C-alpha cells in the first residue's frame, strides 16, 4: 500500500507536481499517464526519494518514507529508470545482481535469481548473462533494466516507461510477464507510460496528470466512461474509446446461450478481439468455447456493440 | 552490376601496380641515409671525427649483405605488400643495422688507441629511423591489441638487452661513455625513475581526492583548476628557483626535515616541482572523467540504493578510470622528460649526463643521458596506452574468443 498525501514539488517558482494525493492498494498496479513534462517522472521519483518533495508525505505500508535513510528505502523499492540506465562497465548478470549484492545475498542465491529473471524475460542466461549492455539491442536492454529492478523481490516496484523501446509483439509478452510476476509475488507497481493501450491493459487504476496536477485517478472503465475533464477524454483518444472499453471485457462476460456457425472463439479472448473476428468473417454470431474446448454458448454482434456503448446510453 | 564489377576489378588490377605512398616516402628517407656517412671515427671523445661510408665502415661481405637486405626491404615497402611482410623486412633490416654498427665499431677502432671513438653517423640514424617508421607503419596496419603491443615492446627490450649483454656494441662511443661511469649510470637511472614515478604516485595520491572533491563541490572546481593551471605555466627552472627558498627554510627550521632529505637544492625541490606539474593533469582528468559518467548510470546507482561511497567506488570511478589513466599516462611521460632538468639543481637523474655532456661538448655523453630517457618515456606510453584500452572496452574484450 502506497499512500501519497498532498505531495508538491517546486523548482524555484515553478510547481512541477502540485498537491497530488493518491493511494495504491497493495498488490495492484497504478499507471500514470500524461503529456510530456506533466510531472510523471518527478512524482515517481519522490516515492523513492530521488527527488525530495517540497511538501507532503508518502507512506509505504503505513511507514513514512522519511523514517528510513534513502539508500535503505531504495533497496526495498525496485526502480526501472526511464531509458534502462544499465551500468555499461558491468555485465548483464552483474547489473541484475546489483541490489541483491548490496543486500548481501549469498552468491549461489544471486546466481539462481539472475538466471531465473533472465529466463523469465526470454534471454538465455548462458548467452546473455556474460554480455555487456552495449552488446544488447535497445529492447533487450530495457528488459534487463526491468529484471534488475525486480532482482531483490521488492514489494514495491516503480517503472518509468519500461517498455518504450519494445516492438508490439515483445511488448505484449513483457506486459503479460509483468502481470504474471505481479500476481505471483503480490508486488505493488506504479508505472509511467505514454501508451494508452498499455495503461488500460495493465492498470488496475490509472492516474492522469497534466501540468503537475492529478486530473483523475480511477479504474480504466471509469476513466473511459466518465472522464473527469476534456483533457482526460482527449488523452484517451475519443475515437478509440469503444474499442478500449471492449478490450477490458472478455468473451466470457458477454457469452449467451445458443449456437452459431463457424470457427469457435475462446472465452478468454477480449470482447474487442471477438468483435474484430465477427466483422472480419462477416458473421452475426460465433460459438464460444472455454480454454479446454468445451462449448459455452455464443456471442452476438449486437451484444458486443452494446458492450462498447457508453453505459446508460439507450440504444437508438 | 556486371559493369561496376568490371570497373572494380580494373581498379584492383591497377592497384597492384600503384606504389605504396608511405612506403615510397620511407624509401626516399632510407636512400638519403645511404648517401650520408654511416659512422664517424674520432681521435678522442671531443674532437671532430672522420666520416665513413657503409663500404668503408664494414668488411666487403658485410656491406653487400646489408645493402642487399636494405634493397629487398625498400622494394617491399614501395609495393602494396602485406603488413606482416613489411614488418618482417623492416625488423630484419633493423637487426642488420644493429649488427653492422657493432661490426663497424670493431673494424674502425684503431687497435691500441683507448681514446678513439666510433659513433653512428647521420646515415645510420636516418636508415634506422626509416626502418623504425616502416616497422611502426606495419604494426599500425596489423592493428595489434593491447597485449600484442606490450609483447612487441617486451620483445624489443629483450633484443636490446641481448645485444648490449653480448658486447657487440662495446666499441661504440655511447657504450664507452657508459663503461667508464657504469655505477653512476645506474644511480642516475634509479634517481630518474624515483623522481618520475615517485612524484607521479604522490600526485595521484593527492590529485585523485582533490579531483573527486572538485567534482562533488562544483564551487571550488574552477578555483582549484585555475590555480593548478598557473603552476603549470611557470617554467620549470623558475619553479626550481622559487622552491629553493621555502624548502631551504623548512630544512633549517623544521626539526627532522633535513634528515629525510629536504633541502633547498637536490632531489627535494625537483620532486616537489614535478609533483606540482603532475597535479593538473591528474586533477583535471579525474574531474573530466567523473563528469563524463552518464547521468543515467548515476541515477540508476542512486535508485538501486547505493550509498554515496558505493556509487563512487562501484560506478563513478570504474567508469572514469580510462580518462584518469590517460591523465596518469600524460603525467608519467611528461615527468620522465622533465626529470632530466632536475640535474640542474643537483636532483640527479639522466639529466646529469646531458648537462655534463653539454658542458664538455661531448655529444656521446649527452646521448647517454638522452637515449634511456626517450626509451623510458616510450615504454611508459606504450604500456599505459595498453592499460587504457583494456580498461575502456569491456564489450570488445568480452566478445573476443
Ligand atoms: N531538476 C529539475 N529542475 C528544474 N526543473 C525540473 C527538474 N526536473 C524536472 N523539471 C521539470 O519538471 C517538469 C516535469 O518533469 P518530469 O520529468 O516529471 O516530466 P515527465 O512527465 O516525466 O515527462 P516525460 O513524459 O517527457 O518523461 C518538466 O517541465 C521539467 O522540465
Ligand atoms: Mg519522464
PDB file of C-alpha atoms in Angstrom, chain B residues 115-366:
ATOM      1  CA  UNK B 115      90.863   7.417 -26.766  1.00  0.00           C
ATOM      2  CA  UNK B 116      89.479   6.869 -30.247  1.00  0.00           C
ATOM      3  CA  UNK B 117      85.730   6.801 -30.601  1.00  0.00           C
ATOM      4  CA  UNK B 118      83.486   5.242 -33.223  1.00  0.00           C
ATOM      5  CA  UNK B 119      79.961   6.644 -33.322  1.00  0.00           C
ATOM      6  CA  UNK B 120      76.950   6.055 -35.546  1.00  0.00           C
ATOM      7  CA  UNK B 121      76.655   8.913 -38.019  1.00  0.00           C
ATOM      8  CA  UNK B 122      73.745  10.617 -39.778  1.00  0.00           C
ATOM      9  CA  UNK B 123      73.428   7.877 -42.390  1.00  0.00           C
ATOM     10  CA  UNK B 124      72.979   5.186 -39.746  1.00  0.00           C
ATOM     11  CA  UNK B 125      70.439   7.240 -37.833  1.00  0.00           C
ATOM     12  CA  UNK B 126      68.463   8.027 -40.984  1.00  0.00           C
ATOM     13  CA  UNK B 127      68.391   4.370 -42.055  1.00  0.00           C
ATOM     14  CA  UNK B 128      67.367   3.276 -38.578  1.00  0.00           C
ATOM     15  CA  UNK B 129      64.716   5.993 -38.474  1.00  0.00           C
ATOM     16  CA  UNK B 130      63.307   4.952 -41.865  1.00  0.00           C
ATOM     17  CA  UNK B 131      63.142   1.292 -40.855  1.00  0.00           C
ATOM     18  CA  UNK B 132      61.607   2.153 -37.484  1.00  0.00           C
ATOM     19  CA  UNK B 133      58.941   4.118 -39.382  1.00  0.00           C
ATOM     20  CA  UNK B 134      58.330   1.118 -41.620  1.00  0.00           C
ATOM     21  CA  UNK B 135      58.012  -1.117 -38.555  1.00  0.00           C
ATOM     22  CA  UNK B 136      55.636   1.311 -36.863  1.00  0.00           C
ATOM     23  CA  UNK B 137      53.559   1.632 -40.037  1.00  0.00           C
ATOM     24  CA  UNK B 138      53.370  -2.135 -40.458  1.00  0.00           C
ATOM     25  CA  UNK B 139      52.408  -2.574 -36.800  1.00  0.00           C
ATOM     26  CA  UNK B 140      49.684   0.028 -37.197  1.00  0.00           C
ATOM     27  CA  UNK B 141      48.329  -1.827 -40.222  1.00  0.00           C
ATOM     28  CA  UNK B 142      48.338  -5.092 -38.286  1.00  0.00           C
ATOM     29  CA  UNK B 143      46.309  -3.391 -35.519  1.00  0.00           C
ATOM     30  CA  UNK B 144      47.739  -5.375 -32.629  1.00  0.00           C
ATOM     31  CA  UNK B 145      45.608  -5.451 -29.482  1.00  0.00           C
ATOM     32  CA  UNK B 146      46.926  -4.016 -26.204  1.00  0.00           C
ATOM     33  CA  UNK B 147      48.623  -7.299 -25.325  1.00  0.00           C
ATOM     34  CA  UNK B 148      50.226  -7.510 -28.751  1.00  0.00           C
ATOM     35  CA  UNK B 149      51.696  -4.020 -28.401  1.00  0.00           C
ATOM     36  CA  UNK B 150      53.117  -4.717 -24.957  1.00  0.00           C
ATOM     37  CA  UNK B 151      54.524  -8.009 -26.257  1.00  0.00           C
ATOM     38  CA  UNK B 152      56.210  -6.148 -29.140  1.00  0.00           C
ATOM     39  CA  UNK B 153      57.681  -3.716 -26.619  1.00  0.00           C
ATOM     40  CA  UNK B 154      58.935  -6.559 -24.442  1.00  0.00           C
ATOM     41  CA  UNK B 155      60.462  -8.316 -27.463  1.00  0.00           C
ATOM     42  CA  UNK B 156      62.269  -5.098 -28.431  1.00  0.00           C
ATOM     43  CA  UNK B 157      63.585  -4.710 -24.887  1.00  0.00           C
ATOM     44  CA  UNK B 158      64.803  -8.321 -24.842  1.00  0.00           C
ATOM     45  CA  UNK B 159      66.613  -7.891 -28.179  1.00  0.00           C
ATOM     46  CA  UNK B 160      68.291  -4.684 -26.982  1.00  0.00           C
ATOM     47  CA  UNK B 161      69.228  -6.303 -23.700  1.00  0.00           C
ATOM     48  CA  UNK B 162      70.683  -9.266 -25.543  1.00  0.00           C
ATOM     49  CA  UNK B 163      72.738  -7.073 -27.893  1.00  0.00           C
ATOM     50  CA  UNK B 164      74.040  -4.945 -25.014  1.00  0.00           C
ATOM     51  CA  UNK B 165      74.916  -8.027 -22.995  1.00  0.00           C
ATOM     52  CA  UNK B 166      76.679  -9.682 -25.939  1.00  0.00           C
ATOM     53  CA  UNK B 167      79.236  -6.872 -26.133  1.00  0.00           C
ATOM     54  CA  UNK B 168      78.531  -6.310 -29.837  1.00  0.00           C
ATOM     55  CA  UNK B 169      78.253  -2.565 -29.283  1.00  0.00           C
ATOM     56  CA  UNK B 170      81.043  -2.239 -26.729  1.00  0.00           C
ATOM     57  CA  UNK B 171      83.259  -0.350 -29.181  1.00  0.00           C
ATOM     58  CA  UNK B 172      80.640   2.325 -29.825  1.00  0.00           C
ATOM     59  CA  UNK B 173      81.144   5.696 -28.223  1.00  0.00           C
ATOM     60  CA  UNK B 174      77.961   5.796 -26.107  1.00  0.00           C
ATOM     61  CA  UNK B 175      78.851   2.474 -24.522  1.00  0.00           C
ATOM     62  CA  UNK B 176      82.399   3.656 -23.937  1.00  0.00           C
ATOM     63  CA  UNK B 177      80.948   6.606 -22.045  1.00  0.00           C
ATOM     64  CA  UNK B 178      78.796   4.114 -20.190  1.00  0.00           C
ATOM     65  CA  UNK B 179      81.730   1.815 -19.445  1.00  0.00           C
ATOM     66  CA  UNK B 180      83.616   4.491 -17.524  1.00  0.00           C
ATOM     67  CA  UNK B 181      80.571   5.515 -15.480  1.00  0.00           C
ATOM     68  CA  UNK B 182      78.534   2.321 -15.154  1.00  0.00           C
ATOM     69  CA  UNK B 183      77.960   2.876 -11.432  1.00  0.00           C
ATOM     70  CA  UNK B 184      76.802   6.453 -11.739  1.00  0.00           C
ATOM     71  CA  UNK B 185      74.621   5.434 -14.723  1.00  0.00           C
ATOM     72  CA  UNK B 186      72.555   3.057 -12.620  1.00  0.00           C
ATOM     73  CA  UNK B 187      72.439   5.552  -9.736  1.00  0.00           C
ATOM     74  CA  UNK B 188      71.175   8.155 -12.204  1.00  0.00           C
ATOM     75  CA  UNK B 189      68.644   5.674 -13.573  1.00  0.00           C
ATOM     76  CA  UNK B 190      67.377   4.957 -10.061  1.00  0.00           C
ATOM     77  CA  UNK B 191      67.147   8.661  -9.265  1.00  0.00           C
ATOM     78  CA  UNK B 192      65.372   9.341 -12.561  1.00  0.00           C
ATOM     79  CA  UNK B 193      62.766   6.635 -12.012  1.00  0.00           C
ATOM     80  CA  UNK B 194      62.356   7.661  -8.388  1.00  0.00           C
ATOM     81  CA  UNK B 195      61.739  11.272  -9.396  1.00  0.00           C
ATOM     82  CA  UNK B 196      59.360  10.497 -12.256  1.00  0.00           C
ATOM     83  CA  UNK B 197      57.431   7.650 -10.603  1.00  0.00           C
ATOM     84  CA  UNK B 198      57.577   8.986  -7.048  1.00  0.00           C
ATOM     85  CA  UNK B 199      56.184  12.374  -7.961  1.00  0.00           C
ATOM     86  CA  UNK B 200      53.514  10.615 -10.034  1.00  0.00           C
ATOM     87  CA  UNK B 201      52.465   8.424  -7.094  1.00  0.00           C
ATOM     88  CA  UNK B 202      52.339  11.489  -4.857  1.00  0.00           C
ATOM     89  CA  UNK B 203      50.353  13.400  -7.486  1.00  0.00           C
ATOM     90  CA  UNK B 204      47.838  10.556  -7.807  1.00  0.00           C
ATOM     91  CA  UNK B 205      47.578  10.212  -4.023  1.00  0.00           C
ATOM     92  CA  UNK B 206      46.718  13.903  -3.690  1.00  0.00           C
ATOM     93  CA  UNK B 207      45.219  14.614  -7.117  1.00  0.00           C
ATOM     94  CA  UNK B 208      42.594  11.859  -7.110  1.00  0.00           C
ATOM     95  CA  UNK B 209      40.904  13.010  -3.869  1.00  0.00           C
ATOM     96  CA  UNK B 210      41.197  16.649  -4.971  1.00  0.00           C
ATOM     97  CA  UNK B 211      39.592  15.734  -8.301  1.00  0.00           C
ATOM     98  CA  UNK B 212      36.775  13.845  -6.582  1.00  0.00           C
ATOM     99  CA  UNK B 213      36.214  16.789  -4.248  1.00  0.00           C
ATOM    100  CA  UNK B 214      36.142  19.222  -7.195  1.00  0.00           C
ATOM    101  CA  UNK B 215      33.559  17.013  -8.884  1.00  0.00           C
ATOM    102  CA  UNK B 216      31.342  16.860  -5.819  1.00  0.00           C
ATOM    103  CA  UNK B 217      31.719  20.539  -4.876  1.00  0.00           C
ATOM    104  CA  UNK B 218      31.462  22.473  -8.138  1.00  0.00           C
ATOM    105  CA  UNK B 219      32.059  25.765  -6.332  1.00  0.00           C
ATOM    106  CA  UNK B 220      35.742  25.015  -5.702  1.00  0.00           C
ATOM    107  CA  UNK B 221      36.374  23.350  -9.054  1.00  0.00           C
ATOM    108  CA  UNK B 222      37.248  26.428 -11.102  1.00  0.00           C
ATOM    109  CA  UNK B 223      39.416  27.908  -8.366  1.00  0.00           C
ATOM    110  CA  UNK B 224      41.453  24.706  -7.970  1.00  0.00           C
ATOM    111  CA  UNK B 225      41.867  24.089 -11.696  1.00  0.00           C
ATOM    112  CA  UNK B 226      42.892  27.711 -12.321  1.00  0.00           C
ATOM    113  CA  UNK B 227      45.478  27.606  -9.554  1.00  0.00           C
ATOM    114  CA  UNK B 228      46.959  24.382 -10.956  1.00  0.00           C
ATOM    115  CA  UNK B 229      46.924  25.883 -14.444  1.00  0.00           C
ATOM    116  CA  UNK B 230      49.029  28.767 -13.211  1.00  0.00           C
ATOM    117  CA  UNK B 231      51.535  26.364 -11.643  1.00  0.00           C
ATOM    118  CA  UNK B 232      51.707  24.554 -14.976  1.00  0.00           C
ATOM    119  CA  UNK B 233      52.705  27.751 -16.792  1.00  0.00           C
ATOM    120  CA  UNK B 234      55.667  28.526 -14.513  1.00  0.00           C
ATOM    121  CA  UNK B 235      58.831  27.475 -16.381  1.00  0.00           C
ATOM    122  CA  UNK B 236      60.478  24.517 -14.690  1.00  0.00           C
ATOM    123  CA  UNK B 237      63.760  26.237 -13.965  1.00  0.00           C
ATOM    124  CA  UNK B 238      61.887  29.162 -12.404  1.00  0.00           C
ATOM    125  CA  UNK B 239      59.831  26.783 -10.289  1.00  0.00           C
ATOM    126  CA  UNK B 240      63.011  25.137  -9.002  1.00  0.00           C
ATOM    127  CA  UNK B 241      64.299  28.573  -8.106  1.00  0.00           C
ATOM    128  CA  UNK B 242      61.067  29.504  -6.368  1.00  0.00           C
ATOM    129  CA  UNK B 243      61.205  26.319  -4.311  1.00  0.00           C
ATOM    130  CA  UNK B 244      64.775  26.759  -3.126  1.00  0.00           C
ATOM    131  CA  UNK B 245      63.883  29.438  -0.570  1.00  0.00           C
ATOM    132  CA  UNK B 246      60.876  27.757   1.133  1.00  0.00           C
ATOM    133  CA  UNK B 247      62.465  24.292   1.167  1.00  0.00           C
ATOM    134  CA  UNK B 248      65.722  25.748   2.464  1.00  0.00           C
ATOM    135  CA  UNK B 249      63.765  27.437   5.226  1.00  0.00           C
ATOM    136  CA  UNK B 250      61.965  24.184   6.086  1.00  0.00           C
ATOM    137  CA  UNK B 251      65.291  22.328   6.185  1.00  0.00           C
ATOM    138  CA  UNK B 252      66.651  24.773   8.709  1.00  0.00           C
ATOM    139  CA  UNK B 253      63.584  25.365  10.862  1.00  0.00           C
ATOM    140  CA  UNK B 254      61.576  22.136  10.861  1.00  0.00           C
ATOM    141  CA  UNK B 255      63.212  19.506  13.051  1.00  0.00           C
ATOM    142  CA  UNK B 256      63.822  16.267  11.221  1.00  0.00           C
ATOM    143  CA  UNK B 257      63.158  17.733   7.765  1.00  0.00           C
ATOM    144  CA  UNK B 258      66.805  17.680   6.829  1.00  0.00           C
ATOM    145  CA  UNK B 259      67.118  14.093   7.999  1.00  0.00           C
ATOM    146  CA  UNK B 260      64.568  12.922   5.371  1.00  0.00           C
ATOM    147  CA  UNK B 261      66.412  14.804   2.632  1.00  0.00           C
ATOM    148  CA  UNK B 262      64.539  18.094   2.473  1.00  0.00           C
ATOM    149  CA  UNK B 263      66.814  20.929   1.430  1.00  0.00           C
ATOM    150  CA  UNK B 264      66.833  23.909  -0.910  1.00  0.00           C
ATOM    151  CA  UNK B 265      68.637  22.119  -3.693  1.00  0.00           C
ATOM    152  CA  UNK B 266      68.884  18.473  -4.675  1.00  0.00           C
ATOM    153  CA  UNK B 267      66.156  15.895  -5.000  1.00  0.00           C
ATOM    154  CA  UNK B 268      63.535  17.604  -2.810  1.00  0.00           C
ATOM    155  CA  UNK B 269      62.789  20.714  -4.903  1.00  0.00           C
ATOM    156  CA  UNK B 270      62.883  18.644  -8.090  1.00  0.00           C
ATOM    157  CA  UNK B 271      60.441  16.166  -6.579  1.00  0.00           C
ATOM    158  CA  UNK B 272      58.117  18.938  -5.381  1.00  0.00           C
ATOM    159  CA  UNK B 273      58.245  20.691  -8.747  1.00  0.00           C
ATOM    160  CA  UNK B 274      57.422  17.512 -10.676  1.00  0.00           C
ATOM    161  CA  UNK B 275      54.644  16.796  -8.178  1.00  0.00           C
ATOM    162  CA  UNK B 276      53.152  20.255  -8.728  1.00  0.00           C
ATOM    163  CA  UNK B 277      53.335  19.878 -12.508  1.00  0.00           C
ATOM    164  CA  UNK B 278      51.665  16.470 -12.254  1.00  0.00           C
ATOM    165  CA  UNK B 279      48.709  17.684 -10.226  1.00  0.00           C
ATOM    166  CA  UNK B 280      46.927  19.477 -13.068  1.00  0.00           C
ATOM    167  CA  UNK B 281      46.670  16.523 -15.476  1.00  0.00           C
ATOM    168  CA  UNK B 282      45.637  14.170 -12.661  1.00  0.00           C
ATOM    169  CA  UNK B 283      43.032  16.511 -11.146  1.00  0.00           C
ATOM    170  CA  UNK B 284      41.727  17.747 -14.493  1.00  0.00           C
ATOM    171  CA  UNK B 285      41.355  14.231 -15.888  1.00  0.00           C
ATOM    172  CA  UNK B 286      39.705  12.983 -12.704  1.00  0.00           C
ATOM    173  CA  UNK B 287      37.192  15.821 -12.922  1.00  0.00           C
ATOM    174  CA  UNK B 288      36.641  15.270 -16.645  1.00  0.00           C
ATOM    175  CA  UNK B 289      36.304  11.504 -16.210  1.00  0.00           C
ATOM    176  CA  UNK B 290      33.776  11.809 -13.399  1.00  0.00           C
ATOM    177  CA  UNK B 291      31.824  14.458 -15.292  1.00  0.00           C
ATOM    178  CA  UNK B 292      31.590  12.147 -18.306  1.00  0.00           C
ATOM    179  CA  UNK B 293      29.903   9.337 -16.355  1.00  0.00           C
ATOM    180  CA  UNK B 294      26.452   9.055 -17.854  1.00  0.00           C
ATOM    181  CA  UNK B 295      23.753  10.692 -15.708  1.00  0.00           C
ATOM    182  CA  UNK B 296      21.537   7.654 -16.147  1.00  0.00           C
ATOM    183  CA  UNK B 297      24.181   5.318 -14.684  1.00  0.00           C
ATOM    184  CA  UNK B 298      24.485   7.638 -11.692  1.00  0.00           C
ATOM    185  CA  UNK B 299      20.746   7.872 -11.432  1.00  0.00           C
ATOM    186  CA  UNK B 300      20.378   4.102 -11.549  1.00  0.00           C
ATOM    187  CA  UNK B 301      23.074   3.732  -8.890  1.00  0.00           C
ATOM    188  CA  UNK B 302      21.168   6.044  -6.570  1.00  0.00           C
ATOM    189  CA  UNK B 303      17.869   4.423  -7.463  1.00  0.00           C
ATOM    190  CA  UNK B 304      19.245   0.950  -6.652  1.00  0.00           C
ATOM    191  CA  UNK B 305      20.090   2.206  -3.169  1.00  0.00           C
ATOM    192  CA  UNK B 306      23.845   2.647  -3.357  1.00  0.00           C
ATOM    193  CA  UNK B 307      25.316   4.912  -0.730  1.00  0.00           C
ATOM    194  CA  UNK B 308      27.420   7.827  -1.963  1.00  0.00           C
ATOM    195  CA  UNK B 309      30.525   5.817  -1.192  1.00  0.00           C
ATOM    196  CA  UNK B 310      29.318   2.720  -3.037  1.00  0.00           C
ATOM    197  CA  UNK B 311      28.329   4.851  -6.011  1.00  0.00           C
ATOM    198  CA  UNK B 312      31.791   6.450  -6.079  1.00  0.00           C
ATOM    199  CA  UNK B 313      33.706   3.188  -5.949  1.00  0.00           C
ATOM    200  CA  UNK B 314      31.365   0.907  -7.887  1.00  0.00           C
ATOM    201  CA  UNK B 315      30.104   3.219 -10.601  1.00  0.00           C
ATOM    202  CA  UNK B 316      31.815   6.589 -10.912  1.00  0.00           C
ATOM    203  CA  UNK B 317      35.478   5.637 -10.528  1.00  0.00           C
ATOM    204  CA  UNK B 318      35.337   2.478 -12.691  1.00  0.00           C
ATOM    205  CA  UNK B 319      33.623   4.425 -15.471  1.00  0.00           C
ATOM    206  CA  UNK B 320      36.008   7.381 -15.157  1.00  0.00           C
ATOM    207  CA  UNK B 321      39.098   5.165 -14.921  1.00  0.00           C
ATOM    208  CA  UNK B 322      40.140   5.216 -18.610  1.00  0.00           C
ATOM    209  CA  UNK B 323      40.160   9.030 -18.578  1.00  0.00           C
ATOM    210  CA  UNK B 324      42.009   9.112 -15.241  1.00  0.00           C
ATOM    211  CA  UNK B 325      44.625   6.633 -16.516  1.00  0.00           C
ATOM    212  CA  UNK B 326      45.011   8.790 -19.622  1.00  0.00           C
ATOM    213  CA  UNK B 327      45.908  11.651 -17.269  1.00  0.00           C
ATOM    214  CA  UNK B 328      48.387   9.428 -15.462  1.00  0.00           C
ATOM    215  CA  UNK B 329      49.924   8.475 -18.811  1.00  0.00           C
ATOM    216  CA  UNK B 330      50.373  12.146 -19.691  1.00  0.00           C
ATOM    217  CA  UNK B 331      51.974  12.780 -16.310  1.00  0.00           C
ATOM    218  CA  UNK B 332      54.340   9.834 -16.461  1.00  0.00           C
ATOM    219  CA  UNK B 333      55.636  10.612 -19.951  1.00  0.00           C
ATOM    220  CA  UNK B 334      55.894  14.312 -19.064  1.00  0.00           C
ATOM    221  CA  UNK B 335      57.699  13.524 -15.800  1.00  0.00           C
ATOM    222  CA  UNK B 336      60.201  11.194 -17.415  1.00  0.00           C
ATOM    223  CA  UNK B 337      61.169  14.040 -19.733  1.00  0.00           C
ATOM    224  CA  UNK B 338      61.044  16.795 -17.119  1.00  0.00           C
ATOM    225  CA  UNK B 339      63.084  14.823 -14.581  1.00  0.00           C
ATOM    226  CA  UNK B 340      66.088  15.496 -16.825  1.00  0.00           C
ATOM    227  CA  UNK B 341      66.010  19.133 -15.701  1.00  0.00           C
ATOM    228  CA  UNK B 342      66.348  18.056 -12.065  1.00  0.00           C
ATOM    229  CA  UNK B 343      70.109  17.631 -12.630  1.00  0.00           C
ATOM    230  CA  UNK B 344      70.412  21.418 -12.842  1.00  0.00           C
ATOM    231  CA  UNK B 345      69.723  21.759  -9.124  1.00  0.00           C
ATOM    232  CA  UNK B 346      71.518  18.594  -8.121  1.00  0.00           C
ATOM    233  CA  UNK B 347      68.464  16.357  -8.208  1.00  0.00           C
ATOM    234  CA  UNK B 348      70.209  13.575 -10.105  1.00  0.00           C
ATOM    235  CA  UNK B 349      68.732  11.548 -12.937  1.00  0.00           C
ATOM    236  CA  UNK B 350      69.802  11.085 -16.546  1.00  0.00           C
ATOM    237  CA  UNK B 351      69.966  14.869 -16.878  1.00  0.00           C
ATOM    238  CA  UNK B 352      73.343  14.666 -15.092  1.00  0.00           C
ATOM    239  CA  UNK B 353      74.898  13.171 -18.241  1.00  0.00           C
ATOM    240  CA  UNK B 354      73.079  15.553 -20.545  1.00  0.00           C
ATOM    241  CA  UNK B 355      74.350  18.659 -18.761  1.00  0.00           C
ATOM    242  CA  UNK B 356      77.832  17.242 -18.172  1.00  0.00           C
ATOM    243  CA  UNK B 357      77.982  16.354 -21.859  1.00  0.00           C
ATOM    244  CA  UNK B 358      76.868  19.830 -22.918  1.00  0.00           C
ATOM    245  CA  UNK B 359      79.495  21.336 -20.615  1.00  0.00           C
ATOM    246  CA  UNK B 360      82.230  19.167 -22.062  1.00  0.00           C
ATOM    247  CA  UNK B 361      80.844  19.363 -25.642  1.00  0.00           C
ATOM    248  CA  UNK B 362      80.876  15.557 -25.547  1.00  0.00           C
ATOM    249  CA  UNK B 363      77.862  14.567 -27.641  1.00  0.00           C
ATOM    250  CA  UNK B 364      78.228  10.888 -26.695  1.00  0.00           C
ATOM    251  CA  UNK B 365      77.699  11.745 -23.070  1.00  0.00           C
ATOM    252  CA  UNK B 366      74.609  13.792 -23.960  1.00  0.00           C
TER     253      UNK B 366
END
